[in-house]
Structures are given as C-alpha cells and as structure tokens.
Coordinates of C-alpha atoms in Angstrom, one line a residue:
Q1 CA -33.4 -23.7 -28.3
V2 CA -34.6 -27.3 -30.4
Q3 CA -31.9 -28.1 -32.6
L4 CA -33.3 -30.4 -35.9
V5 CA -30.9 -32.6 -38.1
E6 CA -32.9 -34.2 -40.9
S7 CA -31.5 -38.1 -43.0
G8 CA -32.4 -39.8 -45.1
G9 CA -32.7 -37.7 -48.6
G10 CA -31.1 -39.3 -51.9
L11 CA -31.6 -40.3 -55.0
V12 CA -34.7 -42.3 -56.3
Q13 CA -36.5 -43.4 -59.5
A14 CA -40.0 -42.5 -60.2
G15 CA -42.4 -45.2 -58.6
G16 CA -40.0 -45.1 -55.6
S17 CA -40.0 -45.1 -51.8
L18 CA -37.9 -43.0 -49.4
K19 CA -38.5 -42.2 -45.2
L20 CA -36.8 -39.1 -44.6
S21 CA -36.6 -38.7 -40.9
C22 CA -36.0 -35.1 -38.7
V23 CA -34.3 -35.7 -34.7
A24 CA -34.8 -32.9 -32.7
S25 CA -32.7 -32.3 -29.7
G26 CA -33.4 -29.4 -26.8
R27 CA -35.5 -28.4 -24.2
T28 CA -39.0 -29.9 -24.1
S29 CA -38.3 -30.6 -28.4
S30 CA -41.4 -33.0 -28.0
G31 CA -44.0 -30.6 -27.3
Y32 CA -43.9 -29.2 -30.3
H33 CA -45.5 -29.0 -33.4
M34 CA -43.7 -30.7 -36.6
G35 CA -43.1 -29.9 -40.2
W36 CA -42.3 -30.8 -43.1
F37 CA -41.5 -28.1 -46.0
R38 CA -40.0 -28.7 -49.4
Q39 CA -38.0 -25.6 -51.4
A40 CA -36.8 -26.7 -54.8
P41 CA -34.1 -24.5 -57.0
G42 CA -35.7 -21.2 -58.4
K43 CA -39.2 -21.8 -56.3
E44 CA -40.3 -20.4 -52.7
R45 CA -40.4 -23.4 -50.2
E46 CA -43.9 -25.3 -49.2
F47 CA -45.7 -26.6 -47.2
V48 CA -45.5 -30.8 -47.1
A49 CA -46.8 -31.8 -43.6
T50 CA -47.2 -31.3 -40.8
I51 CA -48.3 -32.9 -37.2
S52 CA -49.4 -31.9 -33.1
R53 CA -47.4 -32.3 -31.0
S54 CA -49.5 -35.3 -29.7
A55 CA -49.6 -37.3 -33.3
G56 CA -53.2 -36.1 -33.0
I57 CA -53.3 -34.5 -36.5
T58 CA -51.6 -34.7 -39.4
R59 CA -52.4 -32.3 -42.6
Y60 CA -51.2 -32.3 -45.8
A61 CA -50.7 -30.3 -49.5
D62 CA -52.9 -31.7 -52.0
S63 CA -50.2 -32.3 -54.2
V64 CA -48.6 -35.3 -51.5
K65 CA -51.9 -36.0 -50.0
G66 CA -52.3 -40.4 -50.5
R67 CA -48.2 -41.0 -51.3
F68 CA -46.4 -39.0 -48.4
T69 CA -47.6 -39.7 -44.3
I70 CA -46.0 -38.2 -41.5
S71 CA -45.7 -39.3 -38.2
R72 CA -43.4 -38.8 -35.2
D73 CA -42.0 -40.8 -32.3
N74 CA -41.5 -38.5 -28.5
A75 CA -40.0 -41.3 -27.4
K76 CA -37.2 -40.8 -29.9
N77 CA -37.8 -37.3 -30.6
T78 CA -38.4 -37.7 -34.3
V79 CA -40.4 -36.7 -36.9
Y80 CA -40.7 -39.0 -39.8
L81 CA -41.5 -38.8 -43.0
Q82 CA -42.5 -41.9 -45.4
M83 CA -42.8 -41.1 -49.3
N84 CA -44.2 -43.3 -51.7
S85 CA -44.4 -43.1 -55.2
L86 CA -42.4 -40.5 -56.0
K87 CA -42.8 -38.0 -58.4
S88 CA -40.4 -35.8 -60.4
E89 CA -42.1 -33.0 -59.0
D90 CA -41.4 -34.0 -55.7
T91 CA -37.7 -33.5 -55.7
A92 CA -36.5 -30.5 -53.7
V93 CA -34.8 -30.3 -50.3
Y94 CA -37.0 -31.3 -47.7
Y95 CA -36.5 -29.6 -44.0
C96 CA -38.4 -30.0 -41.1
A97 CA -39.1 -27.5 -38.8
A98 CA -40.7 -26.7 -35.8
D99 CA -43.6 -24.7 -34.2
L100 CA -44.7 -23.9 -30.3
T101 CA -47.9 -23.1 -31.0
R102 CA -49.9 -24.1 -34.5
Y103 CA -49.2 -26.8 -36.5
G104 CA -49.7 -24.8 -40.0
S105 CA -49.2 -24.7 -43.6
N106 CA -47.1 -21.2 -43.6
P107 CA -43.0 -21.9 -42.8
G108 CA -42.8 -18.6 -41.6
E109 CA -44.9 -19.3 -38.4
Y110 CA -42.4 -21.5 -37.3
D111 CA -39.8 -21.1 -35.2
Y112 CA -36.8 -23.3 -35.4
W113 CA -35.4 -25.1 -39.2
G114 CA -33.5 -27.5 -39.5
Q115 CA -30.9 -27.3 -41.8
G116 CA -32.4 -29.6 -45.3
T117 CA -31.8 -32.6 -47.3
Q118 CA -31.8 -32.7 -50.2
V119 CA -34.4 -35.5 -52.8
T120 CA -33.5 -35.6 -56.0
V121 CA -36.7 -38.2 -58.0
S122 CA -35.2 -38.8 -61.0
S123 CA -37.7 -39.9 -64.1

C-alpha cells in the first residue's frame, strides 16, 4: 500500500505560480512512477504530467508543456508540480497518483491516488 497526500493548492491570479507537493508513504513508495492529474467541475479527470521512478523521464500534457514542471525527491518521498503562468483554465482539483509499472497518461493505469488539492486561478 502507498498513501499519497497532496498540498500546496490555493487561490492565485492568472499569470501567477504555485508549487504542489505530494508526499508518499508506505512500502517502497520511491519505487513507483508518479503522475499528476486534474479534474475540473463537470469534466473528466485529465493527465497533467508524469515522472519515472528514477526521474529520468518526464511527460506533459500539451496544455501545460512549457509552463509546468514535474520533479521528485526520492529521499523525501515527495513529488512536486511547479506551475507557472497559470491560466483560468488550469482551475481544478489536482491529484497525484502512483503506478508501479507505467508512467503513462491514462488515469486508469494508476494504482494509488491522493485526496486532491484545489487550485483556483482567478482572471
């Protein structure tokens, strides 16, 4: 079992920045690939970014490429999402997720999820 707890969400003006954190605990949590997803009201959960267990590979949704950066510190069992140049369309609940075998963009592939943290971007 892996437990995930996100933090760092909040209210920010368009053009601003936020940094989300996701602390993982449990057995061999550093051995998991990690992803960030988001879900806006009335919409499906969508892929944001993913990072391999060694941090050697990262992938991003086209909508956030160049603005968001995913990183991880395995010594702290923490994954980060630095979000810059935020737009109103980035408003959503952001979730981190862990997957033992893949670092893909399909939320159905991920084994464990956090409870989410709200990000609201005002225009």
